[in-house]
DNA sequence: GTCTATAAGATGATAGAC
DNA sequence: GTCTATCATCTTATAGAC
């Protein structure tokens, strides 16, 4: 999707609202107020709220792909890669007690368009596939140990991180997330 | 809270809506339609939506306490207790792809009254404390093994189960939950 | 592109009849 | 206890001026 600065700013604000309040707890007016525009101007860029949601998921999916590619490029050790992965989640909750956008939309998924829901699943698949690959790399290199399939272990890791954010949010205590994430990765030690 | 049949039915419907759509994605009218009453009648029992939410959390907290007491009474083996615990979550997602009420409200927590948010945390504390106790029982009896504090292990288990529900929901596939739950408990084997 | 104006419907909530 | 009627406000969205 071709995007200019204004659209990007609108999505920034919308994403923050999704992460803190959820898709059904903010209005176009909330966005308009924060970007200091009228609601009609928001609709100029995103005709409907559903359009905005689709753009949001799509952009975040791409951003996450870029972040994971960056980790692959900068980091060699598979265990360190997993730590970086977990830290992406941790830094999110540390910055204003935000939930993962995908995790929040998963909660709202019954109220999303089928199309948005599908891209949400594809986004989770991306995360799971990256984890699966890193786990296999680590097992092959002899630096990571886990039982069973890498696919299932990846799914396990993703579920735990999402759940740890969800619960920690309620306490507004990022420390709760950290304790769980540390335990999660500790399990994988050789 | 003293409750009659009508109030109980209203809360049943409201809870199902919370679990599937989230607190901010259903209206008093949605409840009224399903119980075949007018919105004003709903307000007769629960003056505000926030009142209804408080009653919902409070009732579910008590119900969960009863379920856990039932497990304690019927089951001796700590590992089996944990399996029963996980099955409470599994049966929830199997019944209409529902999220845990506490987990869903955790996502919505930024939009809840402070009082509701506090009881939500207390509800999570209940779950965590029960898990902690069972873990200690199991370790003492030599049938459960885990590293570190029981408190942190309990927190880890709760996070994973909530996250597994959240992600599985998006795929409408309870099998995804089961795979994660099985792995979660498999770790505790002696 | 951004605005004003406005529509049509939803929403939470209340007053008062029965 | 349930209803009708009504309210003020919010919400998403559109038309048309500038």
Coordinates of C-alpha atoms in Angstrom, one line a residue, chain A residues 2-132:
Chain A
X2 CA 1.4 3.4 -1.1
X3 CA 1.6 5.6 1.9
X4 CA 2.4 9.3 2.6
X5 CA 3.4 11.0 5.9
X6 CA -0.2 11.8 6.9
X7 CA -1.4 8.2 6.4
X8 CA 1.6 7.0 8.4
X9 CA 0.8 9.4 11.3
X10 CA -2.8 8.3 11.3
X11 CA -1.8 4.7 11.5
X12 CA 0.7 5.4 14.2
X13 CA -2.1 6.9 16.4
X14 CA -4.6 4.2 15.4
X15 CA -2.1 1.5 16.3
X16 CA -1.4 3.0 19.7
X17 CA -5.1 3.0 20.4
X18 CA -5.5 -0.6 19.2
X19 CA -2.6 -1.6 21.5
X20 CA -4.0 0.1 24.6
X21 CA -7.8 0.1 24.2
X22 CA -8.6 -2.5 21.5
X23 CA -10.2 -2.1 18.1
X24 CA -13.7 -1.5 19.4
X25 CA -12.8 1.0 22.1
X26 CA -11.7 3.9 20.0
X27 CA -13.4 6.0 17.4
X28 CA -12.4 7.8 14.3
X29 CA -12.9 11.0 16.4
X30 CA -10.3 9.8 18.8
X31 CA -7.8 9.5 16.0
X32 CA -8.9 12.9 14.6
X33 CA -8.4 14.6 17.9
X34 CA -4.9 13.3 18.3
X35 CA -3.7 14.1 14.8
X36 CA -5.5 17.5 15.0
X37 CA -7.7 16.9 12.0
X38 CA -11.4 16.4 11.4
X39 CA -13.0 13.0 11.1
X40 CA -13.8 13.6 7.4
X41 CA -10.1 14.0 6.8
X42 CA -9.4 10.6 8.3
X43 CA -12.0 9.1 6.0
X44 CA -10.3 10.8 3.1
X45 CA -7.3 8.5 3.7
X46 CA -9.1 5.5 5.0
X47 CA -12.7 5.4 3.8
X48 CA -13.9 3.1 6.5
X49 CA -12.6 2.0 9.9
X50 CA -12.2 -1.5 8.5
X51 CA -9.9 -0.1 5.7
X52 CA -7.8 1.5 8.4
X53 CA -7.6 -1.8 10.3
X54 CA -6.5 -3.7 7.2
X55 CA -3.8 -1.2 6.5
X56 CA -2.7 -1.3 10.2
X57 CA -2.3 -5.1 10.2
X58 CA -0.6 -5.1 6.8
X59 CA 1.9 -2.4 7.8
X60 CA 2.7 -4.0 11.1
X61 CA 3.1 -7.4 9.5
X62 CA 5.7 -5.9 7.2
X63 CA 7.4 -4.0 10.0
X64 CA 7.8 -7.2 12.0
X65 CA 9.2 -9.0 9.0
X66 CA 11.8 -6.2 8.7
X67 CA 12.7 -6.4 12.4
X68 CA 13.1 -10.2 12.2
X69 CA 15.3 -9.9 9.1
X70 CA 17.3 -7.3 11.0
X71 CA 17.9 -9.7 13.8
X72 CA 18.9 -12.4 11.4
X73 CA 21.4 -10.0 9.8
X74 CA 22.9 -8.7 13.0
X75 CA 22.8 -11.8 15.3
X76 CA 24.5 -15.2 14.6
X77 CA 23.7 -17.1 17.7
X78 CA 20.2 -18.7 17.7
X79 CA 19.7 -18.3 21.4
X80 CA 20.5 -14.6 21.2
X81 CA 18.1 -14.3 18.3
X82 CA 15.3 -15.7 20.5
X83 CA 16.3 -13.2 23.2
X84 CA 16.0 -10.4 20.8
X85 CA 12.7 -11.7 19.7
X86 CA 11.4 -11.8 23.2
X87 CA 12.8 -8.3 23.8
X88 CA 10.6 -6.9 20.9
X89 CA 7.6 -7.9 23.0
X90 CA 9.1 -6.7 26.2
X91 CA 9.9 -3.2 24.9
X92 CA 6.3 -3.0 23.6
X93 CA 4.9 -3.5 27.1
X94 CA 7.5 -1.3 28.6
X95 CA 6.5 1.5 26.3
X96 CA 3.1 2.6 27.7
X97 CA 1.9 -0.8 28.8
X98 CA 1.0 -1.7 25.2
X99 CA -0.2 -5.0 24.0
X100 CA 1.1 -6.6 20.9
X101 CA -1.1 -5.3 18.0
X102 CA -1.6 -8.8 16.7
X103 CA -2.5 -10.2 20.2
X104 CA -5.0 -7.4 20.8
X105 CA -6.6 -7.9 17.4
X106 CA -6.8 -11.6 18.2
X107 CA -9.0 -10.8 21.1
X108 CA -11.1 -8.6 18.8
X109 CA -11.0 -11.1 16.0
X110 CA -14.7 -12.0 16.1
X111 CA -15.5 -8.4 15.2
X112 CA -13.0 -8.0 12.4
X113 CA -13.6 -8.4 8.7
X114 CA -12.8 -11.9 7.4
X115 CA -10.0 -10.4 5.3
X116 CA -8.4 -8.8 8.3
X117 CA -8.7 -11.9 10.3
X118 CA -6.9 -13.8 7.6
X119 CA -4.0 -11.4 7.5
X120 CA -3.8 -11.6 11.3
X121 CA -3.4 -15.4 11.0
X122 CA -0.8 -14.9 8.3
X123 CA 1.0 -12.5 10.7
X124 CA 1.1 -15.1 13.5
X125 CA 2.3 -17.6 10.9
X126 CA 5.2 -15.3 10.1
X127 CA 6.2 -15.2 13.7
X128 CA 5.8 -18.9 14.2
X129 CA 7.8 -19.7 11.0
X130 CA 10.6 -17.4 12.0
X131 CA 10.8 -19.0 15.5
X132 CA 10.6 -22.5 13.9

